[in-house]
C-alpha positions as protocol buffer text, in pm:
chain_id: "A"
residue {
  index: 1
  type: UNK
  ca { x: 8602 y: 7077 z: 12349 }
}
residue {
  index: 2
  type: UNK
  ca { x: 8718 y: 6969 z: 11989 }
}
residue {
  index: 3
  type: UNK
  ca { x: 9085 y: 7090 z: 11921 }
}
residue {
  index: 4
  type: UNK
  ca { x: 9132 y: 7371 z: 11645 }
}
residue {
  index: 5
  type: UNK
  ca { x: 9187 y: 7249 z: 11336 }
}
residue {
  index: 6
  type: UNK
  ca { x: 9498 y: 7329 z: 11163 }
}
residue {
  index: 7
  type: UNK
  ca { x: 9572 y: 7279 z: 10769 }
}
residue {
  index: 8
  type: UNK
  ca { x: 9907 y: 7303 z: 10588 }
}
residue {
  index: 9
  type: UNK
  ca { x: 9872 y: 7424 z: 10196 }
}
residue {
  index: 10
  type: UNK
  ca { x: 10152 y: 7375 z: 9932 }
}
residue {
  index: 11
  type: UNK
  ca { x: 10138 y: 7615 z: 9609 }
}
residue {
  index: 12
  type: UNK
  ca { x: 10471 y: 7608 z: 9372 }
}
residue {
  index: 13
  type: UNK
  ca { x: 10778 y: 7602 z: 9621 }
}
residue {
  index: 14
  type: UNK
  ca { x: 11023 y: 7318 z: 9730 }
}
residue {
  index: 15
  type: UNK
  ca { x: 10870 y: 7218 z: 10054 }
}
residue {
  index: 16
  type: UNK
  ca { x: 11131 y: 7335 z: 10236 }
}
residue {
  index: 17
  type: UNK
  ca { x: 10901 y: 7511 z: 10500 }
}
residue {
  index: 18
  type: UNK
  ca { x: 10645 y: 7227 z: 10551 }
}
residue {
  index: 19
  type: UNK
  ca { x: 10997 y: 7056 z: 10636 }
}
residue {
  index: 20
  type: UNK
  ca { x: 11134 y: 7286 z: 10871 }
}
residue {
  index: 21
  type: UNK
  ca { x: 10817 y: 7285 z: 11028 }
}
residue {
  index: 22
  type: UNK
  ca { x: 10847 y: 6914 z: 11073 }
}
residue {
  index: 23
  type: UNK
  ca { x: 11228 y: 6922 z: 11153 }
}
residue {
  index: 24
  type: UNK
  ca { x: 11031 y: 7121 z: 11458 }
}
residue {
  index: 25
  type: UNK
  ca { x: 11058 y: 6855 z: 11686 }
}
residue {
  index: 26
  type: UNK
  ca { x: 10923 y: 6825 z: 12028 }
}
residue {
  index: 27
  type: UNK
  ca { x: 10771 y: 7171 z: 11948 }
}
residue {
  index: 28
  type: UNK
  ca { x: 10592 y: 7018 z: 11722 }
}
residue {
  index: 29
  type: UNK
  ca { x: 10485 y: 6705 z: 11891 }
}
residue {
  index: 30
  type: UNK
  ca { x: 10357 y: 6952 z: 12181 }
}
residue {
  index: 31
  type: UNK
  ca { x: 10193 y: 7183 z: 11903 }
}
residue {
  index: 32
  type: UNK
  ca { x: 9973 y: 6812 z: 11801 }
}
residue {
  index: 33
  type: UNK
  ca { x: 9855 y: 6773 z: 12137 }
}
residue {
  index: 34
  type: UNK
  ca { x: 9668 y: 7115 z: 12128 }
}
residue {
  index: 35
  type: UNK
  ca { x: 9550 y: 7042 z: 11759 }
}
residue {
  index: 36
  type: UNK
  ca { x: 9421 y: 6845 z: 11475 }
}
residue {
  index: 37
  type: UNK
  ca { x: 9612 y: 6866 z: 11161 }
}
residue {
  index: 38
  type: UNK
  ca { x: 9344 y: 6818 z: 10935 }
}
residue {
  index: 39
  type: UNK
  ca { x: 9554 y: 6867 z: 10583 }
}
residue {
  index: 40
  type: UNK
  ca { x: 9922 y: 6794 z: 10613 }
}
residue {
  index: 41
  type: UNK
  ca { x: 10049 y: 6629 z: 10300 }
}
residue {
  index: 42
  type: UNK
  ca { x: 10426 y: 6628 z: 10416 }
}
residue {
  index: 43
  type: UNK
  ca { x: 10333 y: 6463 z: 10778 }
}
residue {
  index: 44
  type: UNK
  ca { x: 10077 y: 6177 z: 10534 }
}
residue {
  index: 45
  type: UNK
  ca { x: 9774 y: 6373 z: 10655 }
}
residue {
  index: 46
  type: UNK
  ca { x: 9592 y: 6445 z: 10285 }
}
residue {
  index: 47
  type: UNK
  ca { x: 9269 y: 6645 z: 10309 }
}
residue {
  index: 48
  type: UNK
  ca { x: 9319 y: 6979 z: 10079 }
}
residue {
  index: 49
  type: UNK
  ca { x: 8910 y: 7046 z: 10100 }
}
residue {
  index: 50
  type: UNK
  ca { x: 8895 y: 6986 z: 10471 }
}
residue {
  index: 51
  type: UNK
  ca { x: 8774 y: 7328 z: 10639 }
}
residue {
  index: 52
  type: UNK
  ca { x: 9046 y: 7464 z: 10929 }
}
residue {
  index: 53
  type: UNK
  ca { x: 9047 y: 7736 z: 11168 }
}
residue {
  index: 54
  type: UNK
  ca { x: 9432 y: 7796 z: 11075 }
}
residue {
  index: 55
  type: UNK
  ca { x: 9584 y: 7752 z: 10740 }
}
residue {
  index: 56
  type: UNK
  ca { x: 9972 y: 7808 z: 10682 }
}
residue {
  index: 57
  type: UNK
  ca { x: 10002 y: 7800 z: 10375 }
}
residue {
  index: 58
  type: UNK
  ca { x: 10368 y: 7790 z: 10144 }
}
residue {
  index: 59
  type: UNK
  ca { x: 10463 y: 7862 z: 9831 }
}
residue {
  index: 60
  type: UNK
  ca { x: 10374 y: 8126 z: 9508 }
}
residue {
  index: 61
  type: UNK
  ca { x: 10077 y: 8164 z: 9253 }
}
residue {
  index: 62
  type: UNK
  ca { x: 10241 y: 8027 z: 8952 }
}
residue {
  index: 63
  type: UNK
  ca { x: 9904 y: 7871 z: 8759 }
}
residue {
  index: 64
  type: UNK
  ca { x: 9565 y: 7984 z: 8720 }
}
residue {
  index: 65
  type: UNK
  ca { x: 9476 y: 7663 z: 8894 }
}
residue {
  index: 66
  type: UNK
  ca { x: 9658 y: 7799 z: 9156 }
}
residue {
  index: 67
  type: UNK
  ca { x: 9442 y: 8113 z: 9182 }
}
residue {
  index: 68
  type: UNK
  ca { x: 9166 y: 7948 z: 9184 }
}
residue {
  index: 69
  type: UNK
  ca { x: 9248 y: 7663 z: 9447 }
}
residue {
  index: 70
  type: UNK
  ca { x: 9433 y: 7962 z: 9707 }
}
residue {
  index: 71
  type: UNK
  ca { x: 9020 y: 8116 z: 9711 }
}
residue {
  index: 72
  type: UNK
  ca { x: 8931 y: 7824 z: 9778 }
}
residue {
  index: 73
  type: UNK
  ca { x: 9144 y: 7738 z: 10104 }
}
residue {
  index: 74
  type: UNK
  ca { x: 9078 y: 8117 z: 10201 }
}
residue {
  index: 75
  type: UNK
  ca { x: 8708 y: 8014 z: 10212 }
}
residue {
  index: 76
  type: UNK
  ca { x: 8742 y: 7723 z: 10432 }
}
residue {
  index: 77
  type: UNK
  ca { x: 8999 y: 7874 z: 10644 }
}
residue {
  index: 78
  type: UNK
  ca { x: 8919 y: 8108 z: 10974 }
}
residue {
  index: 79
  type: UNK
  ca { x: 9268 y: 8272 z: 10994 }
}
residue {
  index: 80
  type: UNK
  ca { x: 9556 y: 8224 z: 10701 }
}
residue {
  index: 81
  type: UNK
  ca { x: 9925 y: 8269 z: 10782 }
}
residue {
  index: 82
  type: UNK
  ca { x: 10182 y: 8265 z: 10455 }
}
residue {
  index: 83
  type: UNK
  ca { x: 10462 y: 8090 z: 10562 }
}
residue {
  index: 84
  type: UNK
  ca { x: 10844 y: 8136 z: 10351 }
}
residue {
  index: 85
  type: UNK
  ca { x: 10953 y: 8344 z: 10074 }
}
residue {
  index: 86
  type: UNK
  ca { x: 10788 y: 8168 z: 9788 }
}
residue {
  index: 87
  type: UNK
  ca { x: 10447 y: 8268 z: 9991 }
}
residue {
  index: 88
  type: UNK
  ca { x: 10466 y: 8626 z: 10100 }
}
residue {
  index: 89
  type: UNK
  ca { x: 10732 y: 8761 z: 9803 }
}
residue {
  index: 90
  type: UNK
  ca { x: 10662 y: 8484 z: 9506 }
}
residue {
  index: 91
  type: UNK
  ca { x: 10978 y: 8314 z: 9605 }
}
residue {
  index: 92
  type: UNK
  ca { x: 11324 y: 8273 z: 9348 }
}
residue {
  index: 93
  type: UNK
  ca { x: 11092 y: 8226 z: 9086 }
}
residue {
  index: 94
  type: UNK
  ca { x: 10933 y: 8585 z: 9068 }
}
residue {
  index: 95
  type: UNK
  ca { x: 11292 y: 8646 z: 8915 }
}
residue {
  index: 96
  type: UNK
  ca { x: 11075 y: 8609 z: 8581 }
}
residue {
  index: 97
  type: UNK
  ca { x: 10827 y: 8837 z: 8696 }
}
residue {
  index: 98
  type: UNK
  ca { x: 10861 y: 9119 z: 8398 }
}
residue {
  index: 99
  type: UNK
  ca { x: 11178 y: 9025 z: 8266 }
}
residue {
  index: 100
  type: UNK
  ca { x: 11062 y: 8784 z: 7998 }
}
residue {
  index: 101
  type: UNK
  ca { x: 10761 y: 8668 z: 7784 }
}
residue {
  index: 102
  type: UNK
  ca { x: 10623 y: 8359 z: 7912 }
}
residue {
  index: 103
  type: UNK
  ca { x: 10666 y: 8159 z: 7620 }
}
residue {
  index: 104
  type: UNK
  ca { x: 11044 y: 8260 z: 7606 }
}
residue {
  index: 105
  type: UNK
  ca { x: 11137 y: 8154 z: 7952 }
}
residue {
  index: 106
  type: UNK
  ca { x: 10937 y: 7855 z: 7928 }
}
residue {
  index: 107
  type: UNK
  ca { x: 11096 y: 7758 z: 7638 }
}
residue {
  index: 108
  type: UNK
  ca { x: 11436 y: 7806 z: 7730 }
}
residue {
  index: 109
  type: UNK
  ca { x: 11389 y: 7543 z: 8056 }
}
residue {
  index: 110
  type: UNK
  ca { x: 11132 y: 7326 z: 7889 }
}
residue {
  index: 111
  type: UNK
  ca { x: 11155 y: 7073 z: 7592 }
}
residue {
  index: 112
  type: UNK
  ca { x: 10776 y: 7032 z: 7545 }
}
residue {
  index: 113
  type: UNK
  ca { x: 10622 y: 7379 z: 7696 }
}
residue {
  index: 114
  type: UNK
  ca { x: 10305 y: 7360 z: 7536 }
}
residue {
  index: 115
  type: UNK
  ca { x: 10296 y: 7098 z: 7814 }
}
residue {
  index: 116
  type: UNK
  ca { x: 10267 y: 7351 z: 8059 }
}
residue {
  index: 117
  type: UNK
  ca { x: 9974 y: 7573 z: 8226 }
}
residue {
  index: 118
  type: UNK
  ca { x: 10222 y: 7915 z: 8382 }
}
residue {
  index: 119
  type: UNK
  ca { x: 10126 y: 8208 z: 8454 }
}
residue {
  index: 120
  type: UNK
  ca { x: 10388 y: 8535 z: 8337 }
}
residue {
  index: 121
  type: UNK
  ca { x: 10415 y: 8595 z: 8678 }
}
residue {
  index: 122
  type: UNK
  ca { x: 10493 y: 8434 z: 9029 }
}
residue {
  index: 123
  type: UNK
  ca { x: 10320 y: 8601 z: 9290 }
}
residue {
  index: 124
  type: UNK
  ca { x: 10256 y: 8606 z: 9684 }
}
residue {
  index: 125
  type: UNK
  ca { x: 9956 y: 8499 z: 9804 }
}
residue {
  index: 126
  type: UNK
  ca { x: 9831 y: 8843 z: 9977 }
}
residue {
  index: 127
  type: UNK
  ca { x: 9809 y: 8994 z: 9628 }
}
residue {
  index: 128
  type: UNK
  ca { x: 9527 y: 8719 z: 9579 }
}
residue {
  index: 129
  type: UNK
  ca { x: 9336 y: 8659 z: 9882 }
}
residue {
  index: 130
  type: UNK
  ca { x: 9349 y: 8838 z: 10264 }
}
residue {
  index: 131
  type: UNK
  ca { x: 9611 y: 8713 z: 10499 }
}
residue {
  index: 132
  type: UNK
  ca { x: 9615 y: 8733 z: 10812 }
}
residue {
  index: 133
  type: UNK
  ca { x: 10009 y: 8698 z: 10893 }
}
residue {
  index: 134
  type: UNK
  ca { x: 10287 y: 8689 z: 10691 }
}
residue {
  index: 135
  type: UNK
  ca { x: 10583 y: 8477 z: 10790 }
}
residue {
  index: 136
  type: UNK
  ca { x: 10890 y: 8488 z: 10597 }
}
residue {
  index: 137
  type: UNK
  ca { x: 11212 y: 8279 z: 10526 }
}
residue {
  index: 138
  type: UNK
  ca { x: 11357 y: 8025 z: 10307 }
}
residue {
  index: 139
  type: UNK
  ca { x: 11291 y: 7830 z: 10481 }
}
residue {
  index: 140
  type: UNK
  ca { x: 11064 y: 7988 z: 10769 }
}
residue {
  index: 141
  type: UNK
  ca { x: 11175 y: 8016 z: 11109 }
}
residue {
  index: 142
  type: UNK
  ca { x: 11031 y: 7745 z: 11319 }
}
residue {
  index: 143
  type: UNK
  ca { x: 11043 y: 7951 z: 11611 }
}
residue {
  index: 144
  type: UNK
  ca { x: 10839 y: 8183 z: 11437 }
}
residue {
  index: 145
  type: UNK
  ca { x: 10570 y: 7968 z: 11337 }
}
residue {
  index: 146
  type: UNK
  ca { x: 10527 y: 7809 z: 11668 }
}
residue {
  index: 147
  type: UNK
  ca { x: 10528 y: 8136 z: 11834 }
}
residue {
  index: 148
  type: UNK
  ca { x: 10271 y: 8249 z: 11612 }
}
residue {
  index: 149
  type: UNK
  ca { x: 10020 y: 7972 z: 11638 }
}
residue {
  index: 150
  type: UNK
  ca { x: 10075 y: 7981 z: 12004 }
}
residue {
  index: 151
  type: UNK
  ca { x: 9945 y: 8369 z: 12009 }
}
residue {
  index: 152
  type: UNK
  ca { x: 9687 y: 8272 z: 11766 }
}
residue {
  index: 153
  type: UNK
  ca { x: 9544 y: 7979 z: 11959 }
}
residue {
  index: 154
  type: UNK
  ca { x: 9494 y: 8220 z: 12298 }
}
residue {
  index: 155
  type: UNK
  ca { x: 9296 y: 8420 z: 12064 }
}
residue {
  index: 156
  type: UNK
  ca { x: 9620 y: 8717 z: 12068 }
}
residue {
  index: 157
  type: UNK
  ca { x: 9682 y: 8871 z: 11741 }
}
residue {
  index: 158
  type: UNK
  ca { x: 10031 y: 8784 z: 11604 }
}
residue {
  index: 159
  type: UNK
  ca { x: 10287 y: 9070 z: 11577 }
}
residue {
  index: 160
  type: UNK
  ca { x: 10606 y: 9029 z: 11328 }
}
residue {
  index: 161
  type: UNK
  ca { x: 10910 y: 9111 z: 11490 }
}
residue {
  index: 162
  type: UNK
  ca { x: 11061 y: 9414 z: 11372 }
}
residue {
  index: 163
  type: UNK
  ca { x: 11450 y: 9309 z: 11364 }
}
residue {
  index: 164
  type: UNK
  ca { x: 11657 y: 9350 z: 11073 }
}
residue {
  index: 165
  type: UNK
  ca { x: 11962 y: 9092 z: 11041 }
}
residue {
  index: 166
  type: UNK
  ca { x: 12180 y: 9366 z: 11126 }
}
residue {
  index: 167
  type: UNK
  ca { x: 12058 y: 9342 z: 11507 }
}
residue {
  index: 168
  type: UNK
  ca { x: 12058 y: 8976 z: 11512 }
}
residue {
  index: 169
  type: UNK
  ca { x: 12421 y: 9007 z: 11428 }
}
residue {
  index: 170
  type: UNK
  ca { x: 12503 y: 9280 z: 11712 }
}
residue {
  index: 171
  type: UNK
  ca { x: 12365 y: 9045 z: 11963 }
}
residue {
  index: 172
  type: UNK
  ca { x: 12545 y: 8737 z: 11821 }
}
residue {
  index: 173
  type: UNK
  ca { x: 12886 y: 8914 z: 11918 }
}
residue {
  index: 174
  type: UNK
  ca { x: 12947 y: 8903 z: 11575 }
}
residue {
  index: 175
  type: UNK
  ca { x: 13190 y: 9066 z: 11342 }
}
residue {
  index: 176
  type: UNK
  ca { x: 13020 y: 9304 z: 11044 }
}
residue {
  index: 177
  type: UNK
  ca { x: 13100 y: 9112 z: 10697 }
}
residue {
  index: 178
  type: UNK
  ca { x: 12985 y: 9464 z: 10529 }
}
residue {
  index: 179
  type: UNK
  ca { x: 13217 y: 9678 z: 10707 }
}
residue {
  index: 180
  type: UNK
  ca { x: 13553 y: 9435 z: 10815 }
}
residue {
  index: 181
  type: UNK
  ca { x: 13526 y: 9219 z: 10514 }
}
residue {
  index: 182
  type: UNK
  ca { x: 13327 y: 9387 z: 10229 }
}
residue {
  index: 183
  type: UNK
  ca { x: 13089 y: 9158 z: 10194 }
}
residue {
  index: 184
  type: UNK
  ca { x: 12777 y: 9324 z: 9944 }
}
residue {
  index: 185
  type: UNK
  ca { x: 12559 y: 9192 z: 10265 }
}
residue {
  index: 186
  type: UNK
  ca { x: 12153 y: 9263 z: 10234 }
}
residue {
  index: 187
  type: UNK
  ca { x: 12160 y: 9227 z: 10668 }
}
residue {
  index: 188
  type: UNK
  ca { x: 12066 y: 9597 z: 10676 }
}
residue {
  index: 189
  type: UNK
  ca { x: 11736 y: 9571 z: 10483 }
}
residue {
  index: 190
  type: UNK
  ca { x: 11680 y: 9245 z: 10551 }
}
residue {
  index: 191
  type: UNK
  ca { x: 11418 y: 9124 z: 10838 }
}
residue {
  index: 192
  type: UNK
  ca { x: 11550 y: 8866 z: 11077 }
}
residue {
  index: 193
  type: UNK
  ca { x: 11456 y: 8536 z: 11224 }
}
residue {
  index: 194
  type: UNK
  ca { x: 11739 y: 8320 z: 11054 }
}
residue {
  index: 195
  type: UNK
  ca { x: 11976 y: 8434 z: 11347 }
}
residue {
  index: 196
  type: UNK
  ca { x: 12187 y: 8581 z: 11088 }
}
residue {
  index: 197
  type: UNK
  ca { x: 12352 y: 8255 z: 10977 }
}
residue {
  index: 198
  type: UNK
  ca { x: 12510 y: 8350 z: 10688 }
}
residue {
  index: 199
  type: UNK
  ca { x: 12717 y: 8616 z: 10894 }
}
residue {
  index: 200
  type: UNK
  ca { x: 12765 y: 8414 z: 11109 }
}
residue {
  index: 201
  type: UNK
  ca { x: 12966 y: 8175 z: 10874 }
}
residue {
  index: 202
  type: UNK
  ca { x: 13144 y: 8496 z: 10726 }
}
residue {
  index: 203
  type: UNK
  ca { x: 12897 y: 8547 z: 10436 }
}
residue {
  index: 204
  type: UNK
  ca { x: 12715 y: 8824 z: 10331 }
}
residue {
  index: 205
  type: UNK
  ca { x: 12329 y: 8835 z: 10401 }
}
residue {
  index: 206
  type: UNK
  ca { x: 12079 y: 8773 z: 10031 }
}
residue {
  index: 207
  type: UNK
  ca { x: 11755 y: 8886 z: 10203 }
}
residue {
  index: 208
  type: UNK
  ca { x: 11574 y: 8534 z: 10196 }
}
residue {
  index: 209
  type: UNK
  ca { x: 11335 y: 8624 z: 10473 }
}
residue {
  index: 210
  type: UNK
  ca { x: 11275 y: 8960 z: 10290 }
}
residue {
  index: 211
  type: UNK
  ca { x: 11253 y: 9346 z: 10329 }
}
residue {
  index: 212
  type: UNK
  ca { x: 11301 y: 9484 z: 10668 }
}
residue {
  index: 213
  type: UNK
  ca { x: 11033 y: 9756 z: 10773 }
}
residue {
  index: 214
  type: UNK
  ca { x: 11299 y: 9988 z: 10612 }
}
residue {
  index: 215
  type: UNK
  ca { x: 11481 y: 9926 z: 10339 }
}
residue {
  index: 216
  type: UNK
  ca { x: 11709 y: 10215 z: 10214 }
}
residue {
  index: 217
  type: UNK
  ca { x: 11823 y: 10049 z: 9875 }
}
residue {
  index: 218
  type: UNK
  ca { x: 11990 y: 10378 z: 9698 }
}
residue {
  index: 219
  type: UNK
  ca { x: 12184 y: 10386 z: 10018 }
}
residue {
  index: 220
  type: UNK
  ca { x: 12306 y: 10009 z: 10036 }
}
residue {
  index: 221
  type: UNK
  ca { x: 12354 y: 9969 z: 9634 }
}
residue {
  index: 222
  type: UNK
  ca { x: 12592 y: 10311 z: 9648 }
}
residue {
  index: 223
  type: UNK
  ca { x: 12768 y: 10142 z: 9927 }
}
residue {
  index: 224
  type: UNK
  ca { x: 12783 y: 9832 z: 9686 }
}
residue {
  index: 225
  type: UNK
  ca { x: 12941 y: 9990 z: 9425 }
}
residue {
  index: 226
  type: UNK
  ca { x: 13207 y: 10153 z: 9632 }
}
residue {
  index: 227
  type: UNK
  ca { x: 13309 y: 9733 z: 9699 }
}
residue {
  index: 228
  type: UNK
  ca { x: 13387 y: 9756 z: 9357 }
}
residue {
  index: 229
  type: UNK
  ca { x: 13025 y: 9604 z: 9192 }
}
residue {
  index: 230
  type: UNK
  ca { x: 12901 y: 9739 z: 8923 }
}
residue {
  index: 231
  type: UNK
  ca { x: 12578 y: 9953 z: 8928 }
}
residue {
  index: 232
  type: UNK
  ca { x: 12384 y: 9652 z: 8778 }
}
residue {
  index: 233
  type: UNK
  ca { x: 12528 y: 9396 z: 8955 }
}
residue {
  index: 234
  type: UNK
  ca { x: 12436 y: 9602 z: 9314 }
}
residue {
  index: 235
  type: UNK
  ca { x: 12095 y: 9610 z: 9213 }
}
residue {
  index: 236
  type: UNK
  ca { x: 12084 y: 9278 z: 9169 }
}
residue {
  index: 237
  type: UNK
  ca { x: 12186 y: 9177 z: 9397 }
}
residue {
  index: 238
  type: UNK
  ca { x: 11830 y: 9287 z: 9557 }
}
residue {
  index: 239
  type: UNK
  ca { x: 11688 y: 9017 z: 9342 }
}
residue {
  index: 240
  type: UNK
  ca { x: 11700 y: 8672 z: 9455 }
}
residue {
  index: 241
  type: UNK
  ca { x: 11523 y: 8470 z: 9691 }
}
residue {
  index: 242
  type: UNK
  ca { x: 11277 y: 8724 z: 9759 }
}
residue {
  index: 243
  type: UNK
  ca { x: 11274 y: 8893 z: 9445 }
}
residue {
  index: 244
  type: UNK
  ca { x: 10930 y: 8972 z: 9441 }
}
residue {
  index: 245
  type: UNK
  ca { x: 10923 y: 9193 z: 9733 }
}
residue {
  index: 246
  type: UNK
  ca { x: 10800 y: 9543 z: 9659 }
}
residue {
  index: 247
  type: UNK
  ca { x: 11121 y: 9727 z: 9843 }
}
residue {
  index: 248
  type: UNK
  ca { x: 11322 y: 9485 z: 9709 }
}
residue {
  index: 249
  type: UNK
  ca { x: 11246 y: 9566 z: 9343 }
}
residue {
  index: 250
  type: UNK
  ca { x: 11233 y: 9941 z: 9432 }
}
residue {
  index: 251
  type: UNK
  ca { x: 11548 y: 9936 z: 9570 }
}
residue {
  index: 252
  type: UNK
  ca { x: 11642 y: 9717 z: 9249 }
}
residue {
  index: 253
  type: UNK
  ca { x: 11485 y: 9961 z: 9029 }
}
residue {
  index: 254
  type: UNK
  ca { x: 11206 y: 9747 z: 8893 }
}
residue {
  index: 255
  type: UNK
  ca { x: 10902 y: 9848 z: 9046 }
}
residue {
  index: 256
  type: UNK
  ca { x: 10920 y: 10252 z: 9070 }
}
residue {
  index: 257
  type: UNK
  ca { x: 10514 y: 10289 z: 9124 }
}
residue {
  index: 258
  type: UNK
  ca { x: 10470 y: 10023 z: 9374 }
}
residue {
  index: 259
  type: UNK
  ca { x: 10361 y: 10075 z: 9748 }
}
residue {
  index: 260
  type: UNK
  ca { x: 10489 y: 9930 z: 10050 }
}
């Protein structure tokens, strides 16, 4: 029986996930034997057109190239899974996303612009084609992206876990940055799977793998101010790696009409 094909997509990020995915290891070596990579730029394996039954696919819709070429891999793909923050909340660049005209921003970073083909916006892939799963991170969990190919591969349907940093914390033994040291840490509306390691190196939580399945923002940026930041600075602080999150702007007060 032929192996499942599997294809890994890059749209505008850093490649940090395609490396963590490498930096995998034996996981990975054991995840080739059940496989073909059929598209893997970042492992030399450079097919973009070839069809898959599994795409993972990182990073944001920044061009209308872009648009175009995610349809494209949706068609040819039997199951797509968004892997990091750039994919499934537009990543640190959806900070632009309605704050300034596009020829402004582009200006301000660029010296020839006109050079350029942006959209206004950076945007996740599910607001552009179906996905299937939605894995976030910056990078993405590993763990998480093994784990889910594993379900998908004995034909299971993948379920997120539900954790917020907060419980990853409890279970680490370790102590509350909010509460002993206040910290303005995000670990209570955050989702987990980074093992909380910036609490666990005494720093406070900025939500790069997203909002958790609740996400009480007027809460947490009250709690923010009372640390002694000012109402615009606790809303910010909302907006960073995954700025483009729905909950996230909500809670930011930037996206009042928007559903979860």
């Amino acid at each position: 029986m032929e192996k499942p094909r599997v294809a890994v997509h890059k749209f505008a990020s850093c490649d940090g996930c395609q490396l963590a995915l490498l930096n995998a290891g034996e996981a990975l070596l054991a995840l080739a034997t059940r496989v073909r990579f059929v598209h893997f730029a970042e492992a030399g394996i450079v097919d973009p057109e070839a069809e898959a039954d599994i795409a993972l696919v990182e990073g944001s819709i920044t061009t209308a190239h872009d648009a175009t070429r995610i349809c494209d891999v949706r068609a040819r793909s039997r199951y797509l899974v968004s892997l990091g923050a750039c994919a499934t909340a537009g990543g640190i660049q959806a900070l632009r996303n309605g704050r300034m005209r596009q020829g402004d921003w582009l200006a301000a970073v660029y010296a020839r612009p006109e050079m350029l083909d942006a959209l206004d916006t950076s945007t996740p892939i599910a607001e552009h084609v179906k996905v299937d799963l939605e894995l976030p991170g910056c990078p993405v969990s590993p763990r998480q992206v093994m784990a889910a190919l594993a379900d998908l591969l004995l034909g299971v349907r993948p379920r997120r876990e539900p954790d917020s940093v907060c419980l990853e914390c409890k279970r680490a033994g370790q102590i509350c940055v909010l509460v002993a040291k206040g910290e303005p840490c995000l670990g209570p509306v955050t989702h987990g799977g980074c093992g909380a390691l910036c609490p666990a190196h005494q720093r406070a939580c900025y939500g790069c793998f997203g909002p958790a399945e609740q996400v009480n923002g007027a809460a947490l940026v009250a709690r923010f101010q009372e640390l002694g930041l000012r109402a615009e600075e606790a809303r910010q602080r909302f907006l960073f790696i995954a700025a483009g999150a729905q909950a996230f702007r909500r809670a930011a007060g930037e996206d009042h009409d928007a559903t979860p």
